[in-house]
Coordinates of N, CA, C and O in Angstrom, one line a residue:
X1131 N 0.8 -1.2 0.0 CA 0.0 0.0 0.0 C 0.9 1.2 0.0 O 1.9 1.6 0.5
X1132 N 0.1 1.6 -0.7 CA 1.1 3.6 -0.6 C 0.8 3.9 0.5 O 0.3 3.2 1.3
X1133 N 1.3 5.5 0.6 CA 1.1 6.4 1.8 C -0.6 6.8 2.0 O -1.5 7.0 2.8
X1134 N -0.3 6.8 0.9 CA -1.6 7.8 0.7 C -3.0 6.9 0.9 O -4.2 7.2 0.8
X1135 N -2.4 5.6 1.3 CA -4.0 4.6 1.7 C -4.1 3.5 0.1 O -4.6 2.4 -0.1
X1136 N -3.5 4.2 -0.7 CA -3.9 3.5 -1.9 C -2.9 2.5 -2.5 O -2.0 2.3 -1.7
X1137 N -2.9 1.5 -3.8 CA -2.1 0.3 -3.9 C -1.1 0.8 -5.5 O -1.4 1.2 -6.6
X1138 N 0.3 0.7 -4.6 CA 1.6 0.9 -5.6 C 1.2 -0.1 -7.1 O 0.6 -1.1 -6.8
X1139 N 1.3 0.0 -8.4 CA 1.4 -0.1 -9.4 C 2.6 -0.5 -9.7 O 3.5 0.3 -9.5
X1140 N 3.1 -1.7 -10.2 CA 4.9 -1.9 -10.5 C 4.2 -2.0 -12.5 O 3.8 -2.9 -13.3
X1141 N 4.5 -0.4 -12.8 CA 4.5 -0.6 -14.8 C 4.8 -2.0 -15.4 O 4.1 -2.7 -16.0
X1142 N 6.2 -2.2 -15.0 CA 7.2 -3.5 -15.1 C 6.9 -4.5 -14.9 O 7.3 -5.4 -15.5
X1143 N 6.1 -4.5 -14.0 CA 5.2 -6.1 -13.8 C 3.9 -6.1 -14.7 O 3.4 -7.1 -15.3
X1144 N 3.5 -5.1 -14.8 CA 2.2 -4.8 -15.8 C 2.8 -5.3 -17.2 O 2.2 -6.3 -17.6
X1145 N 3.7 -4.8 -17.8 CA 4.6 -5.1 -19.4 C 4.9 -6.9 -19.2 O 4.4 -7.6 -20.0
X1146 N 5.6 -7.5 -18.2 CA 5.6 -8.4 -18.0 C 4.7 -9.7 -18.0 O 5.0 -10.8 -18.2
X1147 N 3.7 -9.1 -17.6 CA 2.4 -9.7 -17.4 C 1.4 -9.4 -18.9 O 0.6 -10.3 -19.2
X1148 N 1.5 -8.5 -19.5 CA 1.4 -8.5 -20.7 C 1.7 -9.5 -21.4 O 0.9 -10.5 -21.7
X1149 N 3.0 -9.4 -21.8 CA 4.2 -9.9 -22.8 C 3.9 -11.6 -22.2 O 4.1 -12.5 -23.1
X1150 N 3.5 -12.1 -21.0 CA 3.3 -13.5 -20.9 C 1.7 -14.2 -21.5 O 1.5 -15.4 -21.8
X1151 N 0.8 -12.8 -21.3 CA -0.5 -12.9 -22.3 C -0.4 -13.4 -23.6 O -1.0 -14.4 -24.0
X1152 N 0.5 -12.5 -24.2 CA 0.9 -12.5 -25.4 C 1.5 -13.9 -25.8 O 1.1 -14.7 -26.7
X1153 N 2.4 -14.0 -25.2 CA 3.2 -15.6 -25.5 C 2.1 -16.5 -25.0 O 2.7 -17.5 -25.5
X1154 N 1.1 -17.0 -24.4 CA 0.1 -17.7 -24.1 C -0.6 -17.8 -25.6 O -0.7 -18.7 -26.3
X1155 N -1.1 -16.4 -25.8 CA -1.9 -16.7 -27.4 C -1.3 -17.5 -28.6 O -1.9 -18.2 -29.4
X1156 N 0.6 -17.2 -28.6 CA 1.5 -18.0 -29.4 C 1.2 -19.8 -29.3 O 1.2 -20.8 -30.1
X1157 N 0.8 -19.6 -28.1 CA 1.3 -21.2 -27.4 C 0.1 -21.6 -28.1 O 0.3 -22.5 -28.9
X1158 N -1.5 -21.0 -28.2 CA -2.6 -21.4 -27.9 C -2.5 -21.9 -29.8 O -3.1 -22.9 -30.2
X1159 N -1.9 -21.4 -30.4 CA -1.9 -21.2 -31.9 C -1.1 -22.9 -32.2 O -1.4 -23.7 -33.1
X1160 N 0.0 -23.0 -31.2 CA 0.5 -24.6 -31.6 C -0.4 -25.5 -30.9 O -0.1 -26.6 -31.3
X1161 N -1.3 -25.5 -30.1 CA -2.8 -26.7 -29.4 C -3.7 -26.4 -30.2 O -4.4 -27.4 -30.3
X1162 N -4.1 -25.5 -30.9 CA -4.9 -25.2 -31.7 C -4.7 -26.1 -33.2 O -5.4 -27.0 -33.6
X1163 N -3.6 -25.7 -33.7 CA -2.7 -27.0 -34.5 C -3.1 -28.4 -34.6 O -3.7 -29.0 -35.5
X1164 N -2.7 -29.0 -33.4 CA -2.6 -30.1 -32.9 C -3.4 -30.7 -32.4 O -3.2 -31.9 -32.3
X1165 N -4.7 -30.0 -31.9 CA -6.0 -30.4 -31.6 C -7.0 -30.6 -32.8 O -7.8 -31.5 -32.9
X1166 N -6.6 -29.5 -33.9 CA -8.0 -29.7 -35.3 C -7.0 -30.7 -36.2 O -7.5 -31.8 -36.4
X1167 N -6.4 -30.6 -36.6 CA -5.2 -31.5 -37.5 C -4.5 -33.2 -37.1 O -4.1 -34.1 -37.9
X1168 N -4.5 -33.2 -35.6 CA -3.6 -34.3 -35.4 C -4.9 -34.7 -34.6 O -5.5 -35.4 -35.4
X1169 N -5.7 -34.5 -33.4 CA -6.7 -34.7 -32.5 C -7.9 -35.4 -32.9 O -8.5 -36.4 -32.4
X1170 N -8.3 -34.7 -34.0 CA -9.7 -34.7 -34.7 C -9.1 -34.6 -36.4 O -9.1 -33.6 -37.2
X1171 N -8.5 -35.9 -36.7 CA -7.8 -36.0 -38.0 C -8.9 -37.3 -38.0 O -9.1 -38.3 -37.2
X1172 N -9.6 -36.9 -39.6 CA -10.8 -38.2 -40.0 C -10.1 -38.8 -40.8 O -10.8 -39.5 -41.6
X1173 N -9.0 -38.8 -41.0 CA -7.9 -39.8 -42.4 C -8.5 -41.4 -41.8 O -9.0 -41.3 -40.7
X1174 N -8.5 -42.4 -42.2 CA -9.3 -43.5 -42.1 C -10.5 -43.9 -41.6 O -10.7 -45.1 -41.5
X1175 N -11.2 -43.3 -41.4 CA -12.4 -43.4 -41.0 C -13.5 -43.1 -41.9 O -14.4 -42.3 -41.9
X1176 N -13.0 -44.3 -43.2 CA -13.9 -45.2 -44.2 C -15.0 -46.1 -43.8 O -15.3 -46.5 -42.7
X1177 N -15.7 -46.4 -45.1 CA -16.7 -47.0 -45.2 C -17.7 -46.8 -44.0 O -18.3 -45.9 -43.6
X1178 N -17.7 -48.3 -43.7 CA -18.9 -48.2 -41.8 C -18.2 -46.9 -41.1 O -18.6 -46.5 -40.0
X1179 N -17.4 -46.5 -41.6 CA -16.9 -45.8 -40.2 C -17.2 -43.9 -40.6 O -17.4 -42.9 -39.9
X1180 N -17.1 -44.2 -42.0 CA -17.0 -42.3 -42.4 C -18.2 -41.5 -41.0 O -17.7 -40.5 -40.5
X1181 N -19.4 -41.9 -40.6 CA -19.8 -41.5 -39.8 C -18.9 -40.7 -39.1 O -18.8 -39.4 -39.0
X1182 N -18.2 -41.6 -38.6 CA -16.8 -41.1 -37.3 C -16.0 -39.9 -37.7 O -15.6 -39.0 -36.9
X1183 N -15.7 -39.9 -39.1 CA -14.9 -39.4 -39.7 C -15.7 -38.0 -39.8 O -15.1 -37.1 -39.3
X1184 N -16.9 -37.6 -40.2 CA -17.4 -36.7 -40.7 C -18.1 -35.5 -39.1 O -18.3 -34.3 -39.0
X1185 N -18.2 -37.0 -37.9 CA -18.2 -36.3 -36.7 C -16.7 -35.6 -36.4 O -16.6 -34.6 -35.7
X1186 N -15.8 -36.1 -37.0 CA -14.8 -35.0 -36.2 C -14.4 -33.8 -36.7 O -13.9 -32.9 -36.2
X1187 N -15.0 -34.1 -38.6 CA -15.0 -33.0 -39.3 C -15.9 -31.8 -38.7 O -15.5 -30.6 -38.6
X1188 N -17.3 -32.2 -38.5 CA -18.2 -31.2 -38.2 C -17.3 -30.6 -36.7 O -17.4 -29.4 -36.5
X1189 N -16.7 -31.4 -35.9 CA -16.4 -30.5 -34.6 C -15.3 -30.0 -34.3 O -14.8 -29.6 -33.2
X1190 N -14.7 -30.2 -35.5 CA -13.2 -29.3 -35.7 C -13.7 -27.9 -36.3 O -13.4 -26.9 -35.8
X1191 N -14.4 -28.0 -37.4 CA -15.2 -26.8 -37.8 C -16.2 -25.7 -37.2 O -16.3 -24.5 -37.4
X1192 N -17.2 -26.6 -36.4 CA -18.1 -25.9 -35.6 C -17.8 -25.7 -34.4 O -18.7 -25.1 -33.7
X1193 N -16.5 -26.1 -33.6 CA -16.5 -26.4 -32.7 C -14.9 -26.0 -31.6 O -14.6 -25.6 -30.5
X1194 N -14.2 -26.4 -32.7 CA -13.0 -26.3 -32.3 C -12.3 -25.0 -32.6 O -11.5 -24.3 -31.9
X1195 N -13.0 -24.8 -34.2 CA -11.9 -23.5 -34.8 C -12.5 -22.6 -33.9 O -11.8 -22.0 -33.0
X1196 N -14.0 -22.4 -34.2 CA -14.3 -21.3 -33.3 C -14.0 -21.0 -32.1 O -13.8 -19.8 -31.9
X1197 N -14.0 -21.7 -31.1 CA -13.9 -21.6 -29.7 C -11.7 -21.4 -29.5 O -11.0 -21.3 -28.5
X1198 N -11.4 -21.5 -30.8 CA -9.6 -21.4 -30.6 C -9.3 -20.1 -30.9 O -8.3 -19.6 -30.4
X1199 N -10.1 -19.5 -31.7 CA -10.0 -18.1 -31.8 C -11.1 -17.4 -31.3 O -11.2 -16.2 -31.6
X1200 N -11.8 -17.8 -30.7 CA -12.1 -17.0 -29.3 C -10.9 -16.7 -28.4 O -10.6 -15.5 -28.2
X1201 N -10.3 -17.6 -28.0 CA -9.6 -17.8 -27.0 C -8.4 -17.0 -27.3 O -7.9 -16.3 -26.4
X1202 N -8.0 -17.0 -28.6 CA -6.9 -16.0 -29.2 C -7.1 -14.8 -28.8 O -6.5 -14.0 -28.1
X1203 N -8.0 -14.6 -29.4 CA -8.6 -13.2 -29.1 C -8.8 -12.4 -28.0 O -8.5 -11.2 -27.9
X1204 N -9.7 -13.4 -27.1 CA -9.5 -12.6 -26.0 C -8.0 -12.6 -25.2 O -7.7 -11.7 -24.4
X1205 N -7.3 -13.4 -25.4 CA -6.2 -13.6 -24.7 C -5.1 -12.4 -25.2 O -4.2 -11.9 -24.5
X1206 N -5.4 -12.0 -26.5 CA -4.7 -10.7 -27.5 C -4.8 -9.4 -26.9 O -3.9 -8.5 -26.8
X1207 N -7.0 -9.5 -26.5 CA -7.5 -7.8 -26.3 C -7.0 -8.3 -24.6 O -6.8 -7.2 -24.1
X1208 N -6.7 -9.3 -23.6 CA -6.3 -8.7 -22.7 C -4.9 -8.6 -22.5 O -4.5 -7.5 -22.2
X1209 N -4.2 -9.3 -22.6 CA -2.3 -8.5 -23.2 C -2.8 -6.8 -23.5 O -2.5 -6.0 -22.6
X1210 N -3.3 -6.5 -24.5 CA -3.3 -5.2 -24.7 C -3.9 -4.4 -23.6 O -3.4 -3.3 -23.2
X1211 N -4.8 -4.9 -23.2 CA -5.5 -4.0 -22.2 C -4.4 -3.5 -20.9 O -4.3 -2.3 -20.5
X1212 N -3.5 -4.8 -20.4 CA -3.0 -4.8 -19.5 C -1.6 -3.9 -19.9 O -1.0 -3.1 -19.1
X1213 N -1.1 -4.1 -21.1 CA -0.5 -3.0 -21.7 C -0.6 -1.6 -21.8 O 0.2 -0.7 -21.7
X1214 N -1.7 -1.6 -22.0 CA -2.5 0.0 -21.9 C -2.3 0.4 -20.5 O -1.7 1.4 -20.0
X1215 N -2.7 -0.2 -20.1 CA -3.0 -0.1 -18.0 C -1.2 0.2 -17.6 O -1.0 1.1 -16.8
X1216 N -0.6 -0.3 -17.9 CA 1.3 -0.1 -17.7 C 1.6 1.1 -18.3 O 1.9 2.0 -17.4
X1217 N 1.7 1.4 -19.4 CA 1.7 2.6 -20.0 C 1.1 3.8 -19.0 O 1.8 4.7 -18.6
X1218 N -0.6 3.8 -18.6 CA -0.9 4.6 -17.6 C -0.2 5.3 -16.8 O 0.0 6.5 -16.8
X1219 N 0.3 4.1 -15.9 CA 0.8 3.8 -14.7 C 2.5 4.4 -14.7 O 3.2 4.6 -13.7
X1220 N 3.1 4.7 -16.1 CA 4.4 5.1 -16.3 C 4.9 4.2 -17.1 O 6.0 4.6 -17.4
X1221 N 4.7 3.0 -17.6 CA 5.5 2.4 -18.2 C 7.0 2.9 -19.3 O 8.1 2.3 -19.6
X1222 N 6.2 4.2 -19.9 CA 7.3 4.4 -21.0 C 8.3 5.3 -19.8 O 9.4 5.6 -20.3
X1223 N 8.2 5.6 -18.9 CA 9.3 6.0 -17.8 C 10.3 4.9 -17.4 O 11.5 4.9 -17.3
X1224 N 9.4 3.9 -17.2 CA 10.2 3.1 -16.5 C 11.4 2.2 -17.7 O 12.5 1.7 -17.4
X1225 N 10.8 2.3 -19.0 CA 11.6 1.6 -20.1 C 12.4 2.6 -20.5 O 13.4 2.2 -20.9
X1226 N 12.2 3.9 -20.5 CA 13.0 4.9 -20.5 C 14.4 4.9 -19.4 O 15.6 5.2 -19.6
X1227 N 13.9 4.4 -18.2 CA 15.1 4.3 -16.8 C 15.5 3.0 -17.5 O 16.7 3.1 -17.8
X1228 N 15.2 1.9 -18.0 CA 16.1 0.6 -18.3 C 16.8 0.9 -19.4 O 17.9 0.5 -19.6
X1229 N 16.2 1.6 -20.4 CA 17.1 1.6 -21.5 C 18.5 2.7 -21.0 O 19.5 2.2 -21.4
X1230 N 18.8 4.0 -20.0 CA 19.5 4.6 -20.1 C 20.6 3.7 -18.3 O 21.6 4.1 -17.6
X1231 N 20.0 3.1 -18.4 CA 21.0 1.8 -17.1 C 21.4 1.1 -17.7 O 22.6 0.9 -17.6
X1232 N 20.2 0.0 -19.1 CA 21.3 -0.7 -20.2 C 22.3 -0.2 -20.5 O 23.3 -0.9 -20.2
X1233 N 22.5 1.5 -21.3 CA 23.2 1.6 -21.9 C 24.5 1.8 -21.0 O 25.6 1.3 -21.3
X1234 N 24.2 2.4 -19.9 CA 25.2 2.3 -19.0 C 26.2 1.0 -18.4 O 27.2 1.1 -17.6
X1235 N 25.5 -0.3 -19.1 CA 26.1 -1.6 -18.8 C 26.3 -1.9 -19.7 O 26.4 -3.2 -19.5
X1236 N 26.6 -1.8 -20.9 CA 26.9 -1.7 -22.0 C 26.1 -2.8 -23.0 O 26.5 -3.6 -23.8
X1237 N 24.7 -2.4 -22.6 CA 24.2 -3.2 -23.4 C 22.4 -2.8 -23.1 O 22.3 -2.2 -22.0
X1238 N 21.3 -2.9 -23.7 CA 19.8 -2.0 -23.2 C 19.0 -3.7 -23.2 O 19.5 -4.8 -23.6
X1239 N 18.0 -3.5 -22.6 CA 17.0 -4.2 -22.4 C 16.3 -4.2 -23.7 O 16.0 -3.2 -24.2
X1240 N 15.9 -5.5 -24.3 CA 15.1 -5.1 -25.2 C 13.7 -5.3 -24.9 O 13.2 -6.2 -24.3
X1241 N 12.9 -3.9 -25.7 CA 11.9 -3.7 -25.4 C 10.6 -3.8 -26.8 O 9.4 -3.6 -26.5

């Protein structure tokens, strides 16, 4: 808690917490892959069986795609949100203090 009764903001952890939003939606993009393609793959499920085959087609399509990019999505608009919310808070100050301490270590944070 601050002085003032109210709750400290770390920008840095905000960007952080971002940037792991972000890489979650990456991740969601290789299960997303691997669940409609390898998961719900109707390759032999001939003759008596196409039934089988045609159920996994309909729920890779109605079922899977949709609900995978839901999931992108929101996982995208909240990265940004929480991005937005850092910036607020000071963020381009605080990447402004790392970049001129990188340079001073001879080397910047990349941002």
């Amino acid at each position: 808690m601050a002085n003032g009764g109210g709750h400290e903001v770390d920008p840095g952890a905000l960007r952080d917490y971002a940037d792991y939003v972000s890489d979650l939606s990456l991740d969601v993009q290789t299960v997303r892959l691997s669940a409609m393609y390898e998961g719900m793959n109707s390759t032999g499920f001939t003759g008596l069986l196409t039934p089988i085959g045609d159920g996994c087609e309909a729920a890779r399509t109605n079922l899977l795609q949709p609900m995978f990019e839901m999931l992108q999505r929101k996982l995208n608009q909240t990265g940004e949100g929480v991005r937005t919310a850092a910036y607020k808070y000071g963020l381009a100050e605080v990447e402004a203090q790392e970049r001129v301490e990188g340079a001073g270590k001879g080397g910047a944070r990349a941002i």
